Amino acid sequence: MSVTVGGVLTETLFNSFGFKAFRYEQKAVIDNVLAGRDACVFWGTGYGKSLCYLMPALHLHKPVFVISPLISLMQDQVGKLNATVGEGVRQVAVFLGSAQKDPAKEYEALNGDYLFVYVSPEKMMSDGFLQRVRELSDTRGLSLIAVDEAHCVSEWGHDFRKDYRSLGALRKEVPGVPILATTATAVERVRSDLVTQLGLAKPFISRSSVDRSNFSISVQLVSKLELPPIPEGESTIVYVRTIAEVEKLTRLLGERALGYHGQMPPAERANTHNRFLDGRCQIAVATVAFGMGIDKPDVRRIIHYGTCKTLEEYYQQIGRAGRDGLSSICHMVCTDGDFVKFAGDFYTRNLDKAQKKSRLDSLEKLRKYVHDDKHCRRKLLMEYFGEVSKFARCNKCDNCKNRVGAMETRDFTLQASILLRAIGGAWKSKSKTREALSKDAKCLELRKREGKRRSSDFYLLFLHKLVSEGFVEKEIHTFENSGGYSITYEQYRVTRKGNQVLLGRASVSMYAPKAIVEEETRLDALKKEADEKLAAKREQDIQELCANGYSRALFPENEDIPEMFRFWNSLVKSYKQQANGREKQLFDLRDKLWAWRSYTAKNLRLAPSTVLSEELIIKIVYSRPTRLESLHEMGVRIAGAEMIIDIVAAWSKEHKIVEDTESDSGESEPISFPPGLQRSTKHTAPMASDAVWAKSLGRFMAGESIERIAMEQPKRPLQPATIAKHILTALDNGHLVDLSRLAQQFRPPSRKIWKQLSERDIDLDDPKVPIKPIMLSLLPSRFNADLPFQEKSEEQRGVEKELYSAISWYLSVERAGIEVNQSNKKRKIIDVSK
């Protein structure tokens, strides 16, 4: 294929990854790296950071060293690159680190045998390794060095690692090689520090929004952790804090779930990783190490069973969801006590004073985020990372969905008085406060007056609001237990402002957590009515798709059904109405492709959707490509793709859609055309047109195949035969056409059929010559021409289709006055003469 838009880089992009264009600022970053300039990429998950360091290596044919702390993720990416860019034939990527068991790989990598070398920071800075990297740079050259998860370099970062700190030596050891630093989770202070620590020289800096518009974020603050329901079929990661919780929840979830934690044997961890990646396992219950190291685009749900240590860690973990851009759910269920625990010595004792302060500051920001029930959660995350939000409400998070009455305040004086009474004027822990709520006589009297059966835990959840409004003050205390560990806990006491409430001299008025003005209620009612109609139609479509073999999990809630699935529905419905069983043949081919995809995904350790998306499978079933080039132009980039062609061919033969015919006489061989452009001898100049056929001609002459043109239409796909007819129409209208190339993609008539057509009395000057009588005159006698279309066999339909195509070829070529070659190399066609 010839790619003319976007230059050589765009051609490399398409040939290697099947993408037609760069996203966001990928091209700008790559251009700067190719010019030898350092760069920093501060992009959120899903923006395509990895292409920024993969493309220079492909363009320059020089290795890139990618440094990352995420071993499993690197191994996944190595496998993916070898299966796609390497097409399963050649090894283009390798991982070097403690998990690499083949010592020969390191020698090969340092000899320049791989384009993509993924390496752990420990390996990069090990004795003599960096020196050999410099030698490789001096001899063959490097395209760049990429430092992924670059926030680990900064001691101010939420995940500071000492091995990363030593990466500052890279600039000194390989001074002529550009360094690219990438991270999705760095506040401004960390961004500045990592530039300094890595010694980057006036780097090109690209920032994206940290906002993830496809996320529905929610937080549930509870007194006791309970795992929320997880729908069947949705790929889900459940993050927990301890190994005990991993084991508890995997038992609770049963066969749907597998566990993952650091003390599991490597083989068990690999089993969870691979089964979750290729879709055999729906739910992974894991401590925080998992998920950061998995390249799975279709994780639909992230559940935090307990809070995180920092706001950055939380953002990074929810970033594992929805990397395919489809709607995803991020839900945290936690207790307020989680924050006290993470502030303790067990989690902070290895940090110096500055790092500890940075960690605790971020933890407190996360706590405020969890307790905030008024502001948009996506907006809060953007503001934390220094980004100004262009919206006030996302209308997807829990706070936005529950904003009915948000501008109104309510009188919480009675509820506040109950809790203030339980706390009292002396410092009191939360456990002592809970005890007072259930035993103090005055508290019990006030609770009875409220008249609602609220648990003690309800009032404790109210505690943070009273602290933020100044009615209660909080202190954090630490003491050392007998084991030498520090125990951290919180104490509370009523402030002067709170005492005024207890004395009846002040009231407590606060924003209601879920409020909206009356007008918004009216508008919401109208919107609800419209949404219900759309939802009903969407549900009908989904039910039809499920009846046709698809999983409901493919269609996330609130996400539009992709047009290709709607096309599939209409196609199947049309065939069912014809009552000829043809839809079952389509299902059969689709099922065969599904089976091949599952087999390939398991062998290559890839997610099935990475091997072939559902939309691609529908395209293949509809167009039934016969050439590997056609698959390539559809965007298929996977090792073993040639087996798809074999599957389609075997299916076609099984259902008599294609017949193989051998003839010693050569009568069944197709006619051919001399190479080069041909034009009608009856037109002095081509007739201009903005018709559909003219657009097809333009794309065909630009190098696109008829299969690709057929699949990539503004609305719905067309059949390749329709595109071929467009090209022949262009010939009729005096345009230059490469008939030889067209004949390679869409078979012309056999010599025998061409001869039979030439013997017919056909008025070539009649632009509306009746075609059906000609077709019937050529139809073999074994077929009944009078049968209704619905009753015709698949074989007869195939023969008639071939004859119509043959007649189109004949009329266009003969009218144009172009001579044909009456011999060609043998190829498989339908011999319609029998």
Short mmCIF file of C-alpha atoms in Angstrom, two decimals, residues 135-556:
data_model
loop_
_atom_site.label_atom_id
_atom_site.label_comp_id
_atom_site.label_asym_id
_atom_site.label_seq_id
_atom_site.Cartn_x
_atom_site.Cartn_y
_atom_site.Cartn_z
CA GLU A 135 29.48 0.73 23.49
CA LEU A 136 26.38 -0.29 21.52
CA SER A 137 25.51 3.39 21.15
CA ASP A 138 29.01 4.17 19.86
CA THR A 139 29.02 1.32 17.33
CA ARG A 140 25.52 0.85 15.98
CA GLY A 141 23.73 3.77 17.61
CA LEU A 142 20.58 4.00 19.74
CA SER A 143 17.35 5.73 18.79
CA LEU A 144 16.67 6.79 22.38
CA ILE A 145 16.43 5.69 26.01
CA ALA A 146 12.93 5.76 27.50
CA VAL A 147 12.31 6.03 31.23
CA ASP A 148 8.76 4.86 31.85
CA GLU A 149 6.99 5.55 35.18
CA ALA A 150 9.46 8.43 35.52
CA HIS A 151 7.80 9.77 38.68
CA CYS A 152 9.75 7.02 40.50
CA VAL A 153 12.88 9.15 39.97
CA SER A 154 11.68 11.92 42.29
CA GLU A 155 11.77 11.61 46.05
CA TRP A 156 8.65 13.77 46.02
CA GLY A 157 6.84 11.18 43.91
CA HIS A 158 4.32 8.80 45.43
CA ASP A 159 6.36 5.77 44.34
CA PHE A 160 9.98 6.88 44.77
CA ARG A 161 12.54 4.12 44.09
CA LYS A 162 16.24 4.35 44.85
CA ASP A 163 17.19 2.36 41.73
CA TYR A 164 15.44 5.02 39.67
CA ARG A 165 17.36 7.80 41.38
CA SER A 166 20.61 6.40 39.98
CA LEU A 167 19.28 6.75 36.42
CA GLY A 168 20.69 10.26 36.47
CA ALA A 169 23.92 8.60 35.28
CA LEU A 170 22.34 7.89 31.88
CA ARG A 171 22.96 11.38 30.57
CA LYS A 172 26.67 11.19 31.43
CA GLU A 173 27.21 7.66 30.09
CA VAL A 174 25.32 8.06 26.79
CA PRO A 175 25.44 11.81 26.17
CA GLY A 176 24.45 11.72 22.51
CA VAL A 177 21.27 9.69 22.94
CA PRO A 178 17.95 11.49 23.61
CA ILE A 179 16.13 10.52 26.80
CA LEU A 180 12.34 10.31 26.89
CA ALA A 181 10.67 10.39 30.32
CA THR A 182 7.02 9.31 30.56
CA THR A 183 4.54 9.25 33.43
CA ALA A 184 0.81 9.55 33.99
CA THR A 185 0.95 10.44 37.69
CA ALA A 186 3.16 13.40 38.53
CA VAL A 187 2.23 16.70 40.13
CA GLU A 188 4.14 19.82 39.07
CA ARG A 189 6.76 19.52 41.80
CA VAL A 190 7.57 15.95 40.75
CA ARG A 191 7.69 16.90 37.06
CA SER A 192 10.31 19.56 37.71
CA ASP A 193 12.33 17.29 39.96
CA LEU A 194 12.50 14.37 37.53
CA VAL A 195 13.77 16.68 34.78
CA THR A 196 16.58 17.76 37.12
CA GLN A 197 17.37 14.27 38.40
CA LEU A 198 17.59 12.77 34.90
CA GLY A 199 19.74 15.67 33.67
CA LEU A 200 17.43 16.41 30.75
CA ALA A 201 18.63 19.32 28.63
CA LYS A 202 15.81 21.75 27.77
CA PRO A 203 13.45 18.87 27.04
CA PHE A 204 10.42 19.10 24.82
CA ILE A 205 7.48 18.78 27.23
CA SER A 206 4.05 17.50 26.30
CA ARG A 207 1.19 17.44 28.77
CA SER A 208 -2.21 15.87 28.29
CA SER A 209 -5.29 16.16 30.38
CA VAL A 210 -5.38 13.73 33.28
CA ASP A 211 -9.14 13.53 32.80
CA ARG A 212 -10.60 10.18 31.77
CA SER A 213 -13.93 11.02 30.17
CA ASN A 214 -14.96 7.37 29.86
CA PHE A 215 -14.84 6.83 33.64
CA SER A 216 -17.80 6.63 36.00
CA ILE A 217 -16.17 7.18 39.39
CA SER A 218 -17.82 6.52 42.72
CA VAL A 219 -16.79 6.29 46.37
CA GLN A 220 -18.66 4.58 49.17
CA LEU A 221 -17.60 5.45 52.72
CA VAL A 222 -18.77 2.70 55.06
CA SER A 223 -18.25 1.50 58.59
CA LYS A 224 -17.58 -2.09 57.52
CA LEU A 225 -16.14 -3.24 54.21
CA GLU A 226 -18.40 -5.27 51.94
CA LEU A 227 -17.59 -6.21 48.36
CA PRO A 228 -20.11 -4.68 45.92
CA PRO A 229 -21.76 -6.91 43.29
CA ILE A 230 -19.71 -7.60 40.16
CA PRO A 231 -21.74 -8.28 36.98
CA GLU A 232 -21.07 -11.42 34.99
CA GLY A 233 -18.72 -11.07 32.05
CA GLU A 234 -17.04 -7.78 32.97
CA SER A 235 -13.25 -7.89 33.19
CA THR A 236 -12.57 -6.61 36.72
CA ILE A 237 -9.62 -5.90 39.01
CA VAL A 238 -10.33 -5.81 42.75
CA TYR A 239 -7.52 -4.05 44.63
CA VAL A 240 -7.07 -5.07 48.26
CA ARG A 241 -4.50 -4.19 50.93
CA THR A 242 -3.45 -7.55 52.35
CA ILE A 243 -2.81 -11.15 51.32
CA ALA A 244 -5.54 -12.25 53.74
CA GLU A 245 -8.05 -10.11 51.84
CA VAL A 246 -6.94 -11.65 48.54
CA GLU A 247 -7.64 -15.12 49.87
CA LYS A 248 -10.93 -14.09 51.50
CA LEU A 249 -12.39 -12.47 48.38
CA THR A 250 -11.27 -15.17 45.95
CA ARG A 251 -13.11 -17.71 48.11
CA LEU A 252 -16.16 -15.45 48.16
CA LEU A 253 -16.19 -14.92 44.38
CA GLY A 254 -15.60 -18.57 43.51
CA GLU A 255 -14.65 -19.77 40.04
CA ARG A 256 -14.88 -16.32 38.44
CA ALA A 257 -11.86 -15.02 40.37
CA LEU A 258 -8.16 -15.71 40.80
CA GLY A 259 -5.83 -14.14 43.35
CA TYR A 260 -2.50 -12.37 42.91
CA HIS A 261 -0.01 -11.29 45.57
CA GLY A 262 3.73 -11.16 46.15
CA GLN A 263 4.01 -14.33 48.23
CA MET A 264 2.45 -16.59 45.60
CA PRO A 265 4.81 -18.91 43.69
CA PRO A 266 5.84 -17.39 40.34
CA ALA A 267 3.95 -20.07 38.40
CA GLU A 268 0.68 -19.23 40.20
CA ARG A 269 1.16 -15.51 39.62
CA ALA A 270 1.87 -16.18 35.94
CA ASN A 271 -1.28 -18.33 35.72
CA THR A 272 -3.45 -15.52 37.11
CA HIS A 273 -1.75 -12.99 34.85
CA ASN A 274 -2.18 -15.02 31.67
CA ARG A 275 -5.73 -16.22 32.35
CA PHE A 276 -6.89 -12.71 33.20
CA LEU A 277 -5.11 -11.30 30.15
CA ASP A 278 -6.65 -13.69 27.63
CA GLY A 279 -10.12 -13.57 29.18
CA ARG A 280 -10.34 -17.03 30.76
CA CYS A 281 -10.51 -15.38 34.19
CA GLN A 282 -13.03 -12.57 34.71
CA ILE A 283 -11.87 -11.15 38.06
CA ALA A 284 -8.38 -10.64 39.48
CA VAL A 285 -8.26 -10.00 43.24
CA ALA A 286 -4.87 -8.53 43.91
CA THR A 287 -2.62 -6.46 46.05
CA VAL A 288 -1.44 -3.26 44.40
CA ALA A 289 1.45 -4.84 42.46
CA PHE A 290 -1.00 -6.39 39.99
CA GLY A 291 -2.71 -4.33 37.34
CA MET A 292 0.21 -1.94 36.98
CA GLY A 293 1.91 -4.66 35.01
CA ILE A 294 -0.80 -5.87 32.67
CA ASP A 295 -1.41 -4.72 29.10
CA LYS A 296 -5.15 -5.41 28.90
CA PRO A 297 -7.20 -2.69 27.16
CA ASP A 298 -10.70 -3.91 28.05
CA VAL A 299 -10.75 -3.88 31.86
CA ARG A 300 -14.29 -2.67 32.49
CA ARG A 301 -14.30 -2.26 36.26
CA ILE A 302 -11.85 -1.31 39.02
CA ILE A 303 -12.91 -1.90 42.62
CA HIS A 304 -10.89 -0.64 45.56
CA TYR A 305 -11.68 -2.77 48.60
CA GLY A 306 -10.18 -0.26 50.99
CA THR A 307 -8.36 2.95 50.23
CA CYS A 308 -4.90 3.63 48.76
CA LYS A 309 -1.78 5.13 50.31
CA THR A 310 -1.81 8.26 48.14
CA LEU A 311 -4.03 10.07 45.68
CA GLU A 312 -1.47 9.41 42.92
CA GLU A 313 -1.58 5.68 43.63
CA TYR A 314 -5.37 5.76 43.42
CA TYR A 315 -5.29 7.60 40.08
CA GLN A 316 -2.69 5.21 38.69
CA GLN A 317 -4.72 2.16 39.67
CA ILE A 318 -8.04 3.34 38.24
CA GLY A 319 -6.04 4.09 35.08
CA ARG A 320 -5.93 0.33 34.38
CA ALA A 321 -9.61 0.54 33.37
CA GLY A 322 -11.01 1.44 29.97
CA ARG A 323 -7.78 1.85 28.04
CA ASP A 324 -9.78 0.98 24.92
CA GLY A 325 -11.75 4.21 25.42
CA LEU A 326 -15.03 2.50 26.30
CA SER A 327 -17.08 3.29 29.40
CA SER A 328 -15.65 1.85 32.60
CA ILE A 329 -16.53 1.90 36.28
CA CYS A 330 -14.14 2.84 39.10
CA HIS A 331 -15.61 2.23 42.54
CA MET A 332 -13.95 2.55 45.94
CA VAL A 333 -15.46 1.20 49.13
CA CYS A 334 -13.52 2.14 52.26
CA THR A 335 -13.67 3.10 55.92
CA ASP A 336 -12.29 6.24 57.47
CA GLY A 337 -10.01 4.07 59.58
CA ASP A 338 -8.05 3.06 56.47
CA PHE A 339 -6.47 6.50 56.37
CA VAL A 340 -5.32 6.28 59.98
CA LYS A 341 -3.64 2.96 59.25
CA PHE A 342 -1.76 4.21 56.17
CA ALA A 343 -0.49 7.19 58.16
CA GLY A 344 1.13 4.81 60.63
CA ASP A 345 4.75 3.87 61.06
CA PHE A 346 4.40 0.52 59.28
CA TYR A 347 3.84 2.32 55.96
CA THR A 348 6.13 5.31 56.50
CA ARG A 349 9.10 4.11 58.58
CA ASN A 350 11.43 3.74 55.58
CA LEU A 351 10.82 7.29 54.34
CA ASP A 352 12.93 10.29 55.24
CA LYS A 353 11.29 13.36 56.72
CA ALA A 354 10.58 15.08 53.40
CA GLN A 355 9.26 11.92 51.74
CA LYS A 356 7.06 11.15 54.73
CA LYS A 357 5.56 14.63 54.64
CA SER A 358 4.88 14.31 50.91
CA ARG A 359 3.26 10.89 51.40
CA LEU A 360 1.04 12.04 54.28
CA ASP A 361 0.01 15.20 52.44
CA SER A 362 -1.16 13.11 49.49
CA LEU A 363 -2.94 10.67 51.82
CA GLU A 364 -4.81 13.56 53.42
CA LYS A 365 -5.79 14.87 49.98
CA LEU A 366 -7.16 11.42 49.18
CA ARG A 367 -9.11 11.45 52.43
CA LYS A 368 -10.71 14.77 51.55
CA TYR A 369 -11.46 13.43 48.08
CA VAL A 370 -13.23 10.41 49.57
CA HIS A 371 -15.27 12.51 51.99
CA ASP A 372 -16.20 15.13 49.40
CA ASP A 373 -19.81 14.58 48.38
CA LYS A 374 -20.41 17.85 46.56
CA HIS A 375 -17.81 18.33 43.85
CA CYS A 376 -17.25 16.44 40.60
CA ARG A 377 -14.69 13.69 41.20
CA ARG A 378 -13.08 14.02 37.79
CA LYS A 379 -12.73 17.75 38.39
CA LEU A 380 -11.14 17.12 41.81
CA LEU A 381 -8.54 14.79 40.26
CA MET A 382 -7.73 17.30 37.53
CA GLU A 383 -7.23 20.07 40.07
CA TYR A 384 -4.93 17.92 42.19
CA PHE A 385 -2.62 17.40 39.21
CA GLY A 386 -2.60 21.12 38.47
CA GLU A 387 -5.09 21.12 35.61
CA VAL A 388 -7.92 23.60 35.22
CA SER A 389 -11.18 21.83 34.43
CA LYS A 390 -13.32 23.21 31.61
CA PHE A 391 -16.45 21.74 33.18
CA ALA A 392 -18.09 21.94 36.57
CA ARG A 393 -19.92 18.62 36.30
CA CYS A 394 -19.06 15.43 34.44
CA ASN A 395 -22.54 13.97 35.04
CA LYS A 396 -20.97 10.53 35.41
CA CYS A 397 -19.45 10.36 38.89
CA ASP A 398 -21.49 9.65 42.01
CA ASN A 399 -21.42 13.27 43.17
CA CYS A 400 -22.69 14.58 39.83
CA LYS A 401 -25.38 11.92 39.51
CA ASN A 402 -26.58 12.62 43.05
CA ARG A 403 -26.48 16.38 42.80
CA VAL A 404 -30.25 16.82 43.16
CA GLY A 405 -30.60 19.69 45.63
CA ALA A 406 -26.85 20.35 45.67
CA MET A 407 -27.33 24.12 45.92
CA GLU A 408 -29.61 23.79 48.94
CA THR A 409 -28.60 23.57 52.59
CA ARG A 410 -30.22 21.50 55.26
CA ASP A 411 -30.45 21.83 59.01
CA PHE A 412 -28.25 19.16 60.57
CA THR A 413 -28.37 20.62 64.10
CA LEU A 414 -29.95 17.59 65.77
CA GLN A 415 -27.66 15.06 64.08
CA ALA A 416 -24.61 17.20 64.88
CA SER A 417 -25.68 17.58 68.52
CA ILE A 418 -25.85 13.81 68.95
CA LEU A 419 -22.29 13.35 67.73
CA LEU A 420 -20.93 16.42 69.55
CA ARG A 421 -22.42 15.13 72.80
CA ALA A 422 -20.73 11.74 72.28
CA ILE A 423 -17.35 13.37 71.69
CA GLY A 424 -17.46 15.89 74.52
CA GLY A 425 -14.83 18.44 75.48
CA ALA A 426 -11.98 16.03 76.24
CA TRP A 427 -9.90 14.27 73.60
CA LYS A 428 -11.63 11.05 72.67
CA SER A 429 -10.81 8.30 70.17
CA LYS A 430 -13.26 7.08 67.58
CA SER A 431 -13.86 3.82 69.44
CA LYS A 432 -14.69 5.69 72.65
CA THR A 433 -17.00 7.98 70.68
CA ARG A 434 -18.83 4.96 69.23
CA GLU A 435 -19.25 3.56 72.72
CA ALA A 436 -20.70 6.87 73.97
CA LEU A 437 -23.17 6.99 71.09
CA SER A 438 -24.73 3.74 72.25
CA LYS A 439 -24.41 4.22 76.04
CA ASP A 440 -24.46 7.93 76.96
CA ALA A 441 -27.91 8.81 78.29
CA LYS A 442 -28.03 12.24 76.67
CA CYS A 443 -26.98 10.81 73.31
CA LEU A 444 -29.67 8.14 73.52
CA GLU A 445 -32.25 10.80 74.40
CA LEU A 446 -31.31 12.92 71.38
CA ARG A 447 -31.33 9.88 69.08
CA LYS A 448 -34.81 9.01 70.28
CA ARG A 449 -35.93 12.57 69.58
CA GLU A 450 -34.66 12.29 65.99
CA GLY A 451 -37.09 9.43 65.53
CA LYS A 452 -34.99 7.56 62.96
CA ARG A 453 -33.30 4.28 63.58
CA ARG A 454 -29.80 5.25 62.63
CA SER A 455 -26.82 3.16 63.69
CA SER A 456 -23.90 4.62 65.61
CA ASP A 457 -21.84 4.26 62.45
CA PHE A 458 -24.06 6.79 60.66
CA TYR A 459 -23.01 9.53 63.08
CA LEU A 460 -19.36 8.53 62.79
CA LEU A 461 -19.55 8.95 59.01
CA PHE A 462 -20.86 12.45 59.79
CA LEU A 463 -17.70 13.14 61.79
CA HIS A 464 -15.50 14.31 58.93
CA LYS A 465 -18.05 16.94 57.92
CA LEU A 466 -18.05 18.38 61.42
CA VAL A 467 -14.25 18.51 61.38
CA SER A 468 -14.17 20.27 58.00
CA GLU A 469 -16.79 22.81 59.18
CA GLY A 470 -14.87 23.58 62.39
CA PHE A 471 -17.27 22.08 64.94
CA VAL A 472 -14.74 19.38 65.89
CA GLU A 473 -10.94 19.37 65.90
CA LYS A 474 -8.75 16.38 65.23
CA GLU A 475 -5.27 15.33 66.34
CA ILE A 476 -3.14 12.40 65.22
CA HIS A 477 -1.27 10.58 67.99
CA THR A 478 1.44 7.94 67.79
CA PHE A 479 2.86 5.55 70.37
CA GLU A 480 5.32 2.68 70.14
CA ASN A 481 4.07 -0.78 71.05
CA SER A 482 6.07 -3.58 72.63
CA GLY A 483 7.08 -4.91 69.22
CA GLY A 484 8.85 -1.68 68.34
CA TYR A 485 6.25 -0.48 65.83
CA SER A 486 4.49 2.84 66.06
CA ILE A 487 0.70 2.79 66.31
CA THR A 488 -1.13 5.78 64.87
CA TYR A 489 -4.64 6.81 65.89
CA GLU A 490 -6.86 9.89 65.87
CA GLN A 491 -8.56 11.75 68.69
CA TYR A 492 -11.30 14.34 68.56
CA ARG A 493 -12.76 17.01 70.76
CA VAL A 494 -15.49 19.60 70.43
CA THR A 495 -14.38 23.15 69.56
CA ARG A 496 -15.79 26.38 70.92
CA LYS A 497 -17.95 26.59 67.82
CA GLY A 498 -19.25 23.09 68.52
CA ASN A 499 -20.02 23.97 72.14
CA GLN A 500 -22.29 26.75 70.94
CA VAL A 501 -24.37 24.10 69.21
CA LEU A 502 -24.55 21.96 72.36
CA LEU A 503 -25.67 25.02 74.34
CA GLY A 504 -28.40 25.70 71.81
CA ARG A 505 -26.89 29.01 70.75
CA ALA A 506 -25.98 27.99 67.19
CA SER A 507 -27.31 25.75 64.47
CA VAL A 508 -25.58 23.53 61.93
CA SER A 509 -26.53 24.22 58.32
CA MET A 510 -24.66 22.37 55.55
CA TYR A 511 -25.04 21.51 51.92
CA ALA A 512 -27.18 18.46 51.39
CA PRO A 513 -25.10 15.82 49.65
CA LYS A 514 -27.60 15.29 46.84
CA ALA A 515 -29.50 18.37 45.72
CA ILE A 516 -30.76 20.09 42.63
CA VAL A 517 -32.98 23.02 41.84
CA GLU A 518 -36.58 22.51 40.78
CA GLU A 519 -35.91 23.48 37.18
CA GLU A 520 -33.20 20.83 36.87
CA THR A 521 -35.70 18.29 38.16
CA ARG A 522 -38.10 19.23 35.37
CA LEU A 523 -35.38 19.06 32.73
CA ASP A 524 -34.15 15.78 34.10
CA ALA A 525 -37.66 14.36 33.77
CA LEU A 526 -37.75 15.32 30.09
CA LYS A 527 -34.30 13.91 29.54
CA LYS A 528 -35.25 10.76 31.39
CA GLU A 529 -38.17 10.20 29.02
CA ALA A 530 -35.93 10.57 25.97
CA ASP A 531 -33.22 8.41 27.52
CA GLU A 532 -35.73 5.68 28.29
CA LYS A 533 -36.72 5.48 24.63
CA LEU A 534 -33.09 5.27 23.57
CA ALA A 535 -32.38 2.74 26.29
CA ALA A 536 -35.31 0.59 25.14
CA LYS A 537 -33.99 0.56 21.57
CA ARG A 538 -30.48 -0.13 22.83
CA GLU A 539 -31.74 -2.99 24.99
CA GLN A 540 -33.60 -4.47 22.02
CA ASP A 541 -30.41 -4.33 19.93
CA ILE A 542 -28.38 -5.93 22.72
CA GLN A 543 -30.91 -8.72 23.19
CA GLU A 544 -30.75 -9.47 19.47
CA LEU A 545 -26.95 -9.48 19.58
CA CYS A 546 -26.98 -11.76 22.63
CA ALA A 547 -29.39 -14.09 20.82
CA ASN A 548 -26.86 -14.13 17.97
CA GLY A 549 -24.04 -15.28 20.24
CA TYR A 550 -22.48 -12.11 21.66
CA SER A 551 -21.84 -11.42 25.34
CA ARG A 552 -23.65 -8.54 27.01
CA ALA A 553 -20.27 -7.55 28.53
CA LEU A 554 -19.23 -6.27 25.07
CA PHE A 555 -21.65 -3.38 25.45
CA PRO A 556 -20.82 -1.38 28.60
#
